[in-house]
Structures are given as C-alpha cells and as structure tokens.
Short mmCIF file of C-alpha atoms in Angstrom, two decimals:
data_model
loop_
_atom_site.label_atom_id
_atom_site.label_comp_id
_atom_site.label_asym_id
_atom_site.label_seq_id
_atom_site.Cartn_x
_atom_site.Cartn_y
_atom_site.Cartn_z
CA LYS A 19 18.94 44.91 0.37
CA VAL A 20 20.82 43.55 -2.32
CA GLN A 21 23.62 43.20 -0.46
CA ASN A 22 21.99 41.45 2.14
CA ARG A 23 20.25 39.37 -0.40
CA MET A 24 23.47 38.42 -1.25
CA GLN A 25 24.75 38.24 2.72
CA ASN A 26 22.06 35.33 2.75
CA ALA A 27 22.62 33.83 -0.31
CA LYS A 28 26.24 32.99 0.53
CA LEU A 29 25.45 32.08 4.44
CA LYS A 30 22.47 29.35 3.05
CA SER A 31 24.60 28.35 -0.13
CA ALA A 32 28.04 28.18 2.93
CA ALA A 33 25.48 26.09 4.92
CA LEU A 34 24.48 23.65 2.01
CA ASP A 35 28.26 22.93 1.70
CA SER A 36 28.58 21.97 5.08
CA VAL A 37 25.79 19.44 5.12
CA LEU A 38 26.69 18.00 1.71
CA SER A 39 29.82 17.64 3.44
CA ALA A 40 29.03 15.84 6.21
CA PHE A 41 26.52 13.53 4.38
CA ARG A 42 29.80 12.73 2.04
CA SER A 43 31.71 12.54 4.81
CA ILE A 44 29.08 9.53 6.27
CA CYS A 45 28.05 7.70 2.90
CA GLY A 46 30.67 8.54 0.84
CA GLU A 47 30.67 10.56 -2.85
CA ASP A 48 28.54 7.95 -4.25
CA GLY A 49 25.95 7.87 -1.37
CA ILE A 50 24.50 11.43 -2.00
CA SER A 51 22.94 12.50 -5.24
CA LEU A 52 22.02 16.05 -6.17
CA GLY A 53 21.34 15.25 -9.52
CA GLU A 54 17.94 16.40 -11.04
CA ALA A 55 16.65 13.28 -13.02
CA VAL A 56 17.34 11.42 -9.70
CA ARG A 57 15.89 13.59 -7.60
CA GLU A 58 12.60 13.85 -9.63
CA GLN A 59 12.72 9.74 -9.98
CA HIS A 60 12.53 10.03 -5.70
CA GLY A 61 10.10 13.41 -5.52
CA LYS A 62 7.12 11.33 -7.08
CA ASP A 63 5.55 7.95 -6.66
CA GLU A 64 2.43 6.39 -8.37
CA SER A 65 -0.38 8.78 -7.84
CA VAL A 66 -2.05 11.52 -9.80
CA HIS A 67 -0.18 14.53 -7.27
CA ARG A 68 2.91 16.28 -9.08
CA CYS A 69 6.02 15.66 -8.45
CA CYS A 70 8.27 18.04 -5.76
CA PRO A 71 11.74 16.72 -5.80
CA PRO A 72 13.90 16.84 -2.61
CA ASP A 73 17.20 19.24 -2.59
CA VAL A 74 19.09 16.33 -2.12
CA VAL A 75 18.99 12.53 -2.59
CA VAL A 76 21.12 10.38 0.02
CA PHE A 77 21.92 6.41 -0.01
CA PRO A 78 22.81 4.90 2.93
CA HIS A 79 23.71 1.25 3.52
CA CYS A 80 22.81 0.63 7.39
CA VAL A 81 20.95 1.70 10.01
CA GLU A 82 24.43 3.59 11.65
CA GLU A 83 24.93 6.00 8.43
CA VAL A 84 20.64 6.18 8.85
CA SER A 85 20.86 7.48 12.47
CA ALA A 86 24.15 9.52 11.55
CA LEU A 87 22.46 11.28 8.54
CA ALA A 88 19.49 11.73 10.26
CA LYS A 89 21.38 13.83 12.83
CA VAL A 90 22.50 16.04 10.51
CA CYS A 91 19.01 17.01 9.14
CA HIS A 92 17.87 17.71 12.89
CA ASN A 93 20.60 19.35 13.69
CA HIS A 94 20.42 21.37 10.40
CA HIS A 95 16.55 21.51 10.79
CA LEU A 96 16.23 19.73 7.65
CA PRO A 97 12.80 17.55 6.43
CA ILE A 98 13.37 14.30 6.10
CA ILE A 99 11.49 11.91 3.78
CA PRO A 100 11.64 8.22 3.29
CA PHE A 101 12.40 5.91 0.02
CA GLY A 102 11.45 2.80 -0.75
CA THR A 103 10.77 1.80 -4.30
CA GLY A 104 8.24 4.48 -4.95
CA THR A 105 4.62 2.49 -5.59
CA GLY A 106 2.97 4.27 -3.17
CA LEU A 107 -0.45 5.53 -4.22
CA GLU A 108 -0.96 8.76 -2.14
CA GLY A 109 1.55 11.44 -2.74
CA GLY A 110 3.64 10.20 0.29
CA VAL A 111 7.28 10.48 -1.04
CA GLY A 112 6.77 14.32 -2.22
CA ALA A 113 9.43 16.46 -0.63
CA LEU A 114 6.60 19.16 0.05
CA LYS A 115 9.05 21.41 2.19
CA GLY A 116 12.48 20.46 -0.02
CA GLY A 117 14.90 18.50 2.59
CA VAL A 118 16.27 15.32 2.15
CA CYS A 119 15.02 11.68 1.06
CA PHE A 120 16.23 8.59 2.34
CA SER A 121 16.74 6.60 -0.64
CA LEU A 122 16.86 2.70 1.20
CA ARG A 123 17.36 0.99 -1.75
CA ASN A 124 21.19 -0.07 -0.84
CA MET A 125 20.07 -1.85 2.32
CA ASP A 126 18.62 -4.88 1.13
CA GLN A 127 19.47 -7.50 3.15
CA VAL A 128 17.38 -11.04 4.57
CA LEU A 129 18.25 -11.10 8.06
CA ASP A 130 17.95 -13.99 10.60
CA LEU A 131 15.69 -16.00 8.81
CA HIS A 132 13.81 -18.72 11.51
CA GLN A 133 12.77 -21.38 9.26
CA GLU A 134 11.50 -23.35 13.08
CA ASP A 135 9.69 -20.44 14.54
CA PHE A 136 8.28 -18.98 11.03
CA ASP A 137 9.93 -15.65 10.75
CA VAL A 138 12.35 -13.81 9.44
CA THR A 139 14.24 -9.80 9.34
CA VAL A 140 14.11 -7.81 6.69
CA GLU A 141 16.20 -4.74 5.66
CA PRO A 142 14.19 -1.68 3.59
CA GLY A 143 15.48 -2.49 0.13
CA VAL A 144 13.76 -6.46 0.34
CA THR A 145 10.72 -6.25 -1.49
CA ARG A 146 7.78 -8.91 -1.45
CA LYS A 147 8.88 -10.72 -4.69
CA ALA A 148 13.21 -10.78 -3.35
CA LEU A 149 11.93 -12.25 -0.03
CA ASN A 150 9.77 -14.88 -1.67
CA ALA A 151 12.26 -15.94 -3.81
CA TYR A 152 15.06 -16.45 -0.98
CA LEU A 153 12.70 -18.63 0.66
CA ARG A 154 12.16 -20.21 -2.18
CA GLU A 155 14.03 -23.74 -0.72
CA THR A 156 12.42 -23.58 2.33
CA GLY A 157 8.62 -24.28 2.10
CA LEU A 158 7.98 -21.23 3.87
CA TRP A 159 6.19 -17.98 2.12
CA PHE A 160 5.35 -14.37 2.97
CA PRO A 161 1.34 -13.89 1.68
CA VAL A 162 1.24 -10.44 2.03
CA ASP A 163 0.63 -9.32 -2.12
CA PRO A 164 -0.18 -5.65 -3.13
CA GLY A 165 0.19 -6.59 -6.53
CA ALA A 166 3.95 -3.99 -6.68
CA ASP A 167 7.26 -5.84 -6.35
CA ALA A 168 6.49 -2.71 -3.17
CA SER A 169 9.52 -2.69 -0.22
CA LEU A 170 8.42 -4.88 2.58
CA CYS A 171 9.64 -2.00 5.42
CA GLY A 172 7.87 0.25 2.88
CA MET A 173 4.85 -1.72 2.62
CA ALA A 174 4.75 -1.61 7.11
CA ALA A 175 4.89 2.15 6.53
CA THR A 176 1.75 2.23 4.66
CA SER A 177 -0.35 -0.88 6.94
CA ALA A 178 -0.29 -2.17 2.76
CA SER A 179 -2.15 -5.24 2.36
CA GLY A 180 -3.91 -7.16 -1.22
CA THR A 181 -5.06 -9.97 -2.84
CA ASN A 182 -4.05 -12.49 1.05
CA ALA A 183 -5.32 -10.55 3.30
CA VAL A 184 -8.78 -12.50 3.96
CA ARG A 185 -6.73 -15.52 4.81
CA TYR A 186 -3.68 -14.01 6.25
CA GLY A 187 -4.05 -10.28 7.19
CA THR A 188 -2.48 -7.29 6.09
CA MET A 189 0.93 -6.13 7.12
CA ARG A 190 -0.52 -4.59 10.98
CA GLU A 191 -1.32 -8.84 11.47
CA ASN A 192 2.20 -9.54 10.06
CA VAL A 193 5.05 -6.92 11.71
CA LEU A 194 6.93 -8.85 14.65
CA ASN A 195 8.89 -6.07 15.49
CA LEU A 196 10.71 -2.67 13.78
CA GLU A 197 13.77 -1.21 13.94
CA VAL A 198 12.84 2.95 13.27
CA VAL A 199 15.45 5.75 12.97
CA LEU A 200 13.65 9.02 14.84
CA ALA A 201 14.03 12.09 13.46
CA ASP A 202 17.09 12.90 15.95
CA GLY A 203 18.86 10.08 15.09
CA THR A 204 17.80 7.79 17.66
CA ILE A 205 16.94 4.59 16.97
CA ILE A 206 14.30 2.25 18.81
CA HIS A 207 12.79 -1.76 18.53
CA THR A 208 9.43 -1.10 18.90
CA ALA A 209 9.31 -4.31 20.73
CA GLY A 210 12.47 -4.81 22.19
CA LYS A 211 16.16 -5.47 20.20
CA GLY A 212 16.02 -9.12 18.55
CA ARG A 213 12.32 -9.89 20.15
CA ARG A 214 10.04 -11.96 17.79
CA PRO A 215 7.12 -13.45 20.29
CA ARG A 216 3.99 -13.98 18.18
CA LYS A 217 2.42 -12.27 21.35
CA THR A 218 2.76 -9.96 23.70
CA SER A 219 1.18 -7.92 26.04
CA ALA A 220 4.08 -6.06 27.32
CA GLY A 221 3.53 -2.27 27.21
CA TYR A 222 2.01 -0.17 24.28
CA ASN A 223 2.02 -1.29 20.94
CA LEU A 224 4.75 0.74 19.22
CA THR A 225 5.64 -1.80 16.44
CA ASN A 226 1.12 -0.82 14.91
CA LEU A 227 2.06 2.81 16.03
CA PHE A 228 4.78 3.20 13.27
CA VAL A 229 2.72 0.43 11.06
CA GLY A 230 0.52 2.94 8.48
CA SER A 231 2.88 5.68 10.19
CA GLU A 232 3.94 6.89 6.46
CA GLY A 233 7.24 7.71 7.03
CA THR A 234 5.74 10.47 9.67
CA LEU A 235 6.91 9.65 12.76
CA GLY A 236 10.37 7.57 11.90
CA ILE A 237 12.18 5.51 9.24
CA ILE A 238 11.93 1.85 9.28
CA THR A 239 15.70 0.06 8.50
CA LYS A 240 14.23 -3.00 9.94
CA SER A 241 11.12 -5.12 9.55
CA THR A 242 10.32 -8.27 11.35
CA LEU A 243 7.64 -10.85 9.75
CA ARG A 244 5.81 -13.44 9.95
CA LEU A 245 6.27 -16.36 8.33
CA TYR A 246 3.96 -19.36 6.30
CA GLY A 247 4.01 -22.17 5.35
CA ILE A 248 3.56 -23.02 1.64
CA PRO A 249 -0.11 -25.02 1.67
CA GLU A 250 0.25 -28.53 0.24
CA ALA A 251 -2.65 -27.03 -1.94
CA MET A 252 -3.71 -24.03 -4.75
CA VAL A 253 -6.35 -24.08 -6.47
CA SER A 254 -7.94 -20.97 -8.79
CA ALA A 255 -11.03 -20.34 -9.67
CA VAL A 256 -13.25 -18.02 -12.22
CA CYS A 257 -17.04 -17.36 -11.52
CA SER A 258 -19.51 -15.05 -13.47
CA PHE A 259 -22.19 -14.21 -12.05
CA PRO A 260 -25.70 -12.42 -13.76
CA SER A 261 -25.75 -8.80 -11.14
CA VAL A 262 -23.32 -7.22 -8.84
CA GLN A 263 -25.01 -7.90 -6.34
CA ALA A 264 -25.30 -11.69 -6.71
CA ALA A 265 -21.59 -11.75 -6.45
CA VAL A 266 -21.20 -9.82 -3.96
CA ASP A 267 -23.99 -11.67 -1.94
CA SER A 268 -22.02 -14.70 -2.58
CA THR A 269 -19.01 -13.35 -1.04
CA VAL A 270 -20.51 -12.51 2.03
CA GLN A 271 -22.09 -16.17 2.48
CA VAL A 272 -18.95 -18.06 1.96
CA LEU A 273 -17.04 -15.99 4.32
CA GLN A 274 -20.30 -16.20 6.71
CA ALA A 275 -19.75 -19.63 5.90
CA GLY A 276 -16.24 -20.18 7.22
CA VAL A 277 -14.63 -21.03 3.98
CA PRO A 278 -10.85 -20.15 5.01
CA ILE A 279 -10.87 -18.85 1.17
CA ALA A 280 -7.83 -17.45 0.44
CA ARG A 281 -8.45 -14.75 -1.93
CA ILE A 282 -11.55 -13.84 -3.45
CA GLU A 283 -11.64 -10.60 -5.84
CA PHE A 284 -14.40 -9.18 -7.63
CA LEU A 285 -14.46 -7.72 -10.85
CA ASP A 286 -16.92 -5.63 -12.16
CA GLU A 287 -17.67 -6.27 -16.09
CA VAL A 288 -16.07 -2.75 -17.22
CA MET A 289 -12.95 -4.24 -15.17
CA ILE A 290 -13.42 -7.85 -16.74
CA ASP A 291 -13.45 -6.49 -19.89
CA ALA A 292 -10.58 -4.30 -19.92
CA CYS A 293 -8.67 -7.73 -18.48
CA ASN A 294 -9.65 -9.26 -21.42
CA ARG A 295 -8.35 -6.80 -23.54
CA PHE A 296 -5.12 -6.23 -21.87
CA SER A 297 -3.68 -9.73 -20.51
CA SER A 298 -5.56 -11.66 -24.15
CA LEU A 299 -8.40 -13.76 -22.00
CA SER A 300 -12.08 -14.64 -22.66
CA TYR A 301 -13.92 -14.43 -20.04
CA PRO A 302 -17.51 -13.30 -20.04
CA VAL A 303 -18.43 -9.76 -19.42
CA THR A 304 -20.87 -9.99 -16.52
CA PRO A 305 -19.91 -9.53 -12.39
CA THR A 306 -16.87 -11.60 -11.99
CA LEU A 307 -15.38 -13.37 -8.80
CA PHE A 308 -11.25 -14.66 -9.06
CA LEU A 309 -10.60 -16.86 -6.01
CA GLU A 310 -7.85 -19.04 -4.79
CA PHE A 311 -8.07 -21.74 -2.24
CA HIS A 312 -5.46 -23.04 0.21
CA GLY A 313 -4.88 -26.10 2.41
CA SER A 314 -4.61 -29.70 2.10
CA GLU A 315 -5.99 -31.75 -1.24
CA ARG A 316 -8.91 -32.82 1.36
CA SER A 317 -9.35 -30.05 2.42
CA VAL A 318 -9.08 -28.11 0.20
CA GLU A 319 -11.67 -30.12 -1.82
CA GLU A 320 -14.13 -29.48 0.92
CA GLN A 321 -13.66 -25.78 0.50
CA VAL A 322 -14.53 -25.60 -3.27
CA ASN A 323 -17.72 -28.24 -2.86
CA LEU A 324 -18.94 -25.61 -0.83
CA THR A 325 -18.11 -22.63 -2.40
CA GLU A 326 -19.53 -23.67 -5.53
CA ASP A 327 -22.98 -24.51 -4.17
CA ILE A 328 -23.14 -21.01 -2.69
CA THR A 329 -22.56 -19.42 -6.07
CA GLN A 330 -24.22 -21.46 -7.76
CA SER A 331 -27.23 -21.28 -5.52
CA ASN A 332 -27.26 -16.94 -6.67
CA GLY A 333 -27.06 -17.99 -10.19
CA GLY A 334 -22.96 -18.03 -10.29
CA SER A 335 -21.48 -19.72 -13.44
CA ASP A 336 -19.32 -23.43 -13.55
CA PHE A 337 -15.96 -22.25 -12.19
CA GLN A 338 -13.16 -22.05 -14.47
CA TRP A 339 -10.15 -23.37 -13.07
CA ALA A 340 -6.61 -22.88 -12.80
CA ARG A 341 -5.07 -25.77 -11.40
CA ASP A 342 -1.49 -26.56 -12.65
CA ALA A 343 1.05 -22.99 -11.17
CA GLU A 344 2.13 -21.44 -14.46
CA THR A 345 -2.17 -20.82 -15.04
CA ARG A 346 -2.90 -19.90 -11.40
CA ASN A 347 0.16 -17.60 -12.14
CA SER A 348 -1.21 -16.39 -15.43
CA LEU A 349 -4.44 -15.34 -13.73
CA TRP A 350 -3.31 -13.53 -10.48
CA LYS A 351 -1.30 -11.28 -13.32
CA ALA A 352 -4.37 -10.86 -15.26
CA ARG A 353 -5.68 -9.45 -12.00
CA HIS A 354 -2.66 -7.53 -10.74
CA ASP A 355 -2.28 -5.61 -14.41
CA ALA A 356 -5.87 -4.78 -13.44
CA TRP A 357 -4.85 -1.01 -13.10
CA TYR A 358 -2.73 -1.27 -16.59
CA ALA A 359 -5.45 -3.45 -18.17
CA ALA A 360 -8.26 0.38 -17.19
CA LEU A 361 -5.55 2.97 -18.63
CA ALA A 362 -5.71 0.98 -21.48
CA LEU A 363 -9.68 1.61 -21.92
CA ARG A 364 -8.26 5.15 -22.70
CA PRO A 365 -4.70 6.27 -24.15
CA GLY A 366 -3.07 8.72 -22.95
CA CYS A 367 -4.96 9.18 -19.85
CA LYS A 368 -4.15 9.02 -16.34
CA ALA A 369 -5.38 6.76 -13.35
CA TYR A 370 -6.59 7.25 -9.96
CA SER A 371 -7.14 4.31 -7.53
CA THR A 372 -10.20 4.81 -5.14
CA ASP A 373 -9.69 2.66 -1.63
CA VAL A 374 -12.77 2.54 0.85
CA CYS A 375 -13.30 0.05 2.89
CA VAL A 376 -16.48 -1.11 4.44
CA PRO A 377 -18.64 -4.07 6.50
CA LEU A 378 -19.34 -6.60 4.83
CA SER A 379 -22.63 -6.34 5.11
CA ARG A 380 -22.52 -2.98 3.41
CA LEU A 381 -20.65 -4.09 0.46
CA PRO A 382 -23.43 -5.04 -1.51
CA GLN A 383 -25.17 -1.72 -1.22
CA ILE A 384 -22.22 0.31 -1.63
CA ILE A 385 -20.71 -1.13 -5.04
CA VAL A 386 -24.33 -0.62 -6.60
CA GLU A 387 -24.62 2.69 -5.38
CA THR A 388 -20.81 3.47 -6.83
CA LYS A 389 -21.99 1.87 -9.84
CA GLU A 390 -25.06 3.88 -10.45
CA ASP A 391 -23.23 7.01 -9.57
CA LEU A 392 -20.57 6.81 -11.79
CA MET A 393 -22.80 6.01 -14.88
CA GLU A 394 -24.66 9.18 -14.04
CA ASN A 395 -21.71 11.39 -13.85
CA ARG A 396 -20.59 9.41 -17.15
CA LEU A 397 -17.21 8.45 -15.34
CA THR A 398 -15.10 4.89 -16.63
CA GLY A 399 -13.81 3.90 -13.49
CA PRO A 400 -13.75 0.21 -13.20
CA ILE A 401 -14.42 -1.79 -10.37
CA ALA A 402 -11.70 -3.93 -8.80
CA GLY A 403 -11.35 -5.26 -4.71
CA HIS A 404 -10.29 -6.86 -2.08
CA VAL A 405 -13.97 -8.15 -1.66
CA GLY A 406 -13.52 -10.49 1.26
CA ASP A 407 -12.49 -7.71 3.64
CA GLY A 408 -14.62 -5.50 2.19
CA ASN A 409 -12.24 -3.08 0.50
CA PHE A 410 -12.28 -2.23 -3.17
CA HIS A 411 -10.89 -0.02 -5.48
CA CYS A 412 -12.72 2.36 -8.53
CA LEU A 413 -9.65 2.66 -11.28
CA MET A 414 -10.89 5.95 -12.01
CA VAL A 415 -9.01 6.96 -15.67
CA VAL A 416 -9.71 10.71 -16.51
CA ASP A 417 -8.21 12.72 -19.07
CA PRO A 418 -5.12 14.88 -17.67
CA SER A 419 -6.18 18.18 -20.62
CA ASP A 420 -10.11 18.30 -19.08
CA PRO A 421 -9.96 20.40 -16.08
CA GLU A 422 -13.94 20.01 -15.95
CA GLU A 423 -13.88 15.84 -16.07
CA GLN A 424 -10.81 15.93 -13.19
CA HIS A 425 -13.61 17.93 -11.41
CA ARG A 426 -16.19 15.30 -11.57
CA VAL A 427 -13.76 12.93 -10.30
CA HIS A 428 -12.73 14.14 -7.40
CA LEU A 429 -15.97 15.17 -6.79
CA PHE A 430 -17.10 11.54 -7.32
CA THR A 431 -14.51 10.27 -5.03
CA GLU A 432 -15.53 12.58 -2.23
CA ARG A 433 -18.73 11.10 -2.63
CA LEU A 434 -17.80 7.84 -2.46
CA ALA A 435 -15.12 7.80 0.54
CA ARG A 436 -17.99 10.19 2.49
CA ARG A 437 -20.83 6.78 1.30
CA ALA A 438 -17.65 4.29 2.95
CA LEU A 439 -17.77 6.58 6.14
CA ALA A 440 -21.79 6.65 6.64
CA MET A 441 -21.46 3.16 6.68
CA ASP A 442 -18.95 2.84 8.99
CA GLY A 443 -15.76 2.41 7.30
CA THR A 444 -13.13 3.81 5.95
CA CYS A 445 -11.38 6.46 3.21
CA THR A 446 -8.30 4.24 3.15
CA GLY A 447 -8.16 0.19 3.49
CA GLU A 448 -4.71 -0.02 2.55
CA HIS A 449 -3.33 3.15 0.28
CA GLY A 450 -3.04 5.33 3.21
CA VAL A 451 -3.81 8.77 3.82
CA GLY A 452 -0.43 10.82 2.39
CA LEU A 453 -1.76 14.28 0.74
CA GLY A 454 -5.43 13.81 -0.91
CA LYS A 455 -7.00 12.06 2.00
CA ARG A 456 -6.14 14.34 5.40
CA ALA A 457 -9.47 16.06 5.86
CA LEU A 458 -10.95 12.97 5.54
CA LEU A 459 -9.06 11.48 8.20
CA CYS A 460 -10.12 14.20 10.25
CA GLU A 461 -13.70 13.21 9.43
CA GLU A 462 -13.38 9.78 10.43
CA VAL A 463 -11.71 9.66 13.75
CA GLY A 464 -12.96 12.99 14.83
CA HIS A 465 -11.12 16.47 16.19
CA THR A 466 -10.44 14.61 19.44
CA ALA A 467 -8.52 11.48 17.55
CA ILE A 468 -6.58 14.12 15.72
CA ASN A 469 -5.06 15.98 18.36
CA VAL A 470 -3.84 12.63 19.68
CA MET A 471 -2.41 11.36 17.69
CA GLN A 472 -0.27 15.20 16.12
CA GLY A 473 0.58 14.88 20.21
CA LEU A 474 2.00 11.65 19.07
CA LYS A 475 4.10 13.28 16.17
CA ASP A 476 5.05 16.30 18.11
CA ALA A 477 6.77 14.06 20.65
CA LEU A 478 8.25 11.78 18.55
CA ASP A 479 9.39 15.09 15.88
CA PRO A 480 9.10 17.79 17.23
CA LYS A 481 10.60 20.17 15.10
CA ASN A 482 8.21 18.58 12.43
CA LEU A 483 10.75 16.82 10.02
CA MET A 484 9.73 13.60 9.57
CA ASN A 485 8.26 13.14 6.06
CA PRO A 486 6.35 16.83 6.87
CA GLY A 487 2.32 17.72 5.42
CA LYS A 488 1.98 14.13 5.00
CA VAL A 489 -1.30 11.68 6.66
CA LEU A 490 -1.95 15.25 9.01
CA GLN A 491 -2.56 18.62 7.94
CA PRO A 492 -1.04 21.38 8.78
CA ARG A 493 -1.78 23.34 11.84
CA GLU A 494 -3.28 26.68 12.19
CA PRO A 495 -0.21 29.14 13.25
#
C-alpha cells in the first residue's frame, strides 16, 4: 500500500509538472503563480463564504492564451474558475474542487469604440470606472453601476445592475455581444463575430445565456456594450419620510406617473443613521429616498416638480439638493459606502447582503414585514435598496464568533427569500446564485427548468470543469 501511494504521488507530481510546463509555454513564467498568498487572494470574493484557493493561478494576456490554457485544463480534467476583480457577493470564485483560476486582469484593453453607434467592446480586465474614464472626452458613458469598481465582463457574468438600473436597465439589457471561451477551448461569439446591432431576432439568444451564467458555461473574454449620451443636466435630491410605507409608496407612485427617474434609492432609518456617522452627513434619521434626475434642463425641471408633488403628498420633506458634480458625487459615494457604514455599526463583525427583488406593488409590504422580522429576532440589518426596480438589500452585520447569531441570520435570510418568492419575486435581483442560493434557485424556477439548465450545462461543459459547484447543485450519483 505504501508503495502504491508513493507511486500514485509520483504520477500525480509528474502530471502536475507536465501541466505547469504547458501553462508556462503558453503564458510565460510570469503568467502562472503557485504562491499561497496569490492563490488565497483568488479563492475568495467579498462574500461571507470561506476561502477556497485554486491549485494554481494563470494570468493570460489574450483570448488565444485563454483558449490554449482551457484546452490543457480540458485534456487533464482540471476545473476552471474565471476571476475578474473579486468583488462578487455570492462566493462565485471559490475553487471548491481545486483546479486553475484564470485571472483576467492582464486583458485590460478598451476596443472598437463606435461613438456614432453608441457601443464599445472591452476585455475582462476593464472595470466600470476605467471605461468611463476612457470615455470622458466623448460625451458618452456606461451607466450600469453596482457600486464596486467591478470588471465589466464580471458584471456580465453575474448579470449585475445597481443604482441606475431603473432608468438604464441591467447588464442583460446592455450587452450586445460576447466573446466566450468554452470549457474545451473553443472560442465563440454569441451574436456573431464583430456583430453589434441594437436588436436582433436571429436564432437563440446565446448572449443572454451567458449573461448571468457566473462562469459555469464559459469564460467571457470580450463584452460589446451599449453606451449612452451624458445627459445635459443631472440633479440629485434627498427626501425624508415619516415611515417606510410613505417612502416606498412614493417610489411606486413616481414610477406609475411615468417619471423617467435615473436613480431612486431607499435607506431605512438604521441605514441613514449609519451613513450619517460614517460619511459625516446630517440627514434626519428617518426612512429616506436618494433621487437623481437626468435629461435636458427643462425635462429635469418637470421631473423634479412632479416627483416633489408626489413625495409631499406622502408626507415627505422638502428636497435637499445636490446640483453640482462634486456634491452629487459625495452624495452617491455615501450611498455606495453603505456596506462599510453598516459594518462600522459593529466593529469586528462581518456583513452579508441579502438581494431579493419583487414586483413594485409588493415592495411596501415586503419591506415592512422584513423590518418587523429583524426587530423580532434582534438582528442588525439596515436596509438599502434600488427600490425603483423592486430590489433591496438587508446588510446583515453578524458576529463571526457567535454561532447562535449566525444561525438566526441564516434563518432570517431563508425566510426573506421565501417571502420574496411568495410575492412572485426572486431570491437574487443582481448578486447571482453562487454557492448559497442553489436550493432557492430550484424553488424559484422548479425542477423542470433546473433540468433544462443542467442539460445546457452538460452540452457546453460535459466534464463539469467550468466553475463547478456554482449555480446548480451537484447531481445525485
């Protein structure tokens, strides 16, 4: 037995040496890392899920290298885990079965900008902020804004959205074409190579099959994205309300009135208090809406007047304005820093963000019921949300050394997700399924739809090498 173990170890070592030699020949000595710190950095995202480091990290420079590396992995049955910036919130980058992390940071070029057609193609190392910096002199911008400076291809992989989605849509509405490397190294273009029409009825919608696939079907190596003209006028405002119901009712009524509002974000009194402390603000500690209006000077004025009438009819305060770019940016930075503001409420604790989304008409009910649930179970979970599209987050702050509290948080998040499903909603509006919501996905779409998803996975990745263990639950033997 000892001899057999030694022989197997030698064979495994020889196989590993062969693989590493192949990797080096593809992307160079500097293009791979076995270092523990580098592997751990690539085995965890911003979620509460434990670190699962890969066996090796590779750093390709182009799609041809990604394809060649994938072929080696395919031939040696090695799992492949794509990695962008690591800002995900559902454990999507953990190497549950070891394998090879494809870190795509070196592929960082903005390609094929077509200003007159309002589109651009980017590699996976390009982040949201980097693209908008590149576009600064063109009068164009990419508005999908999840808060974190995420990789745009990673945002496509998780179907991200954020504060501007109510006006400009999510990644699903803003991706025109994708270049994808499949598990066996095959390179495909989901809408045809180089194609970028604003709409199409040609064949199956492969682009949106990969948007939201979380690395389980292939590696996104280019995204062609819609761009928008920078509005002539942008005005932000803050409005306080006497109750959660009044704030959310106002949101629904503003949308029902057809106001093309760009952002309408809800913060409950716990969250606004945390943001006041963390970002040195002085807003009333009551349920609050952060709003932003885009358009011509005249259209913005009309939007503001109508919205102010609606909010005041629901007991809202006078608007506090942020007109110049610097004040607006500080306002939205405070909103984007809500995660850190929540953590500052309980130093030494960790945070987990829920992510349910419901039809607009059910939003007041679910937020009120959720706040009652938090209070009854003595949990810290300030609420912030993109209420314009029915999506909100409880930023659960939990003591990692208190198993009983962790259990209460787990039970709460399960109740919240099922509350959303009972209201015809979803367990994840924008963060993705990852590790923690695989069972909830099955409850949401049903076994028949899961079987269809599994069939697609089997067709594109028969060896189950692409980010195994994510989105779909392991099948029974």
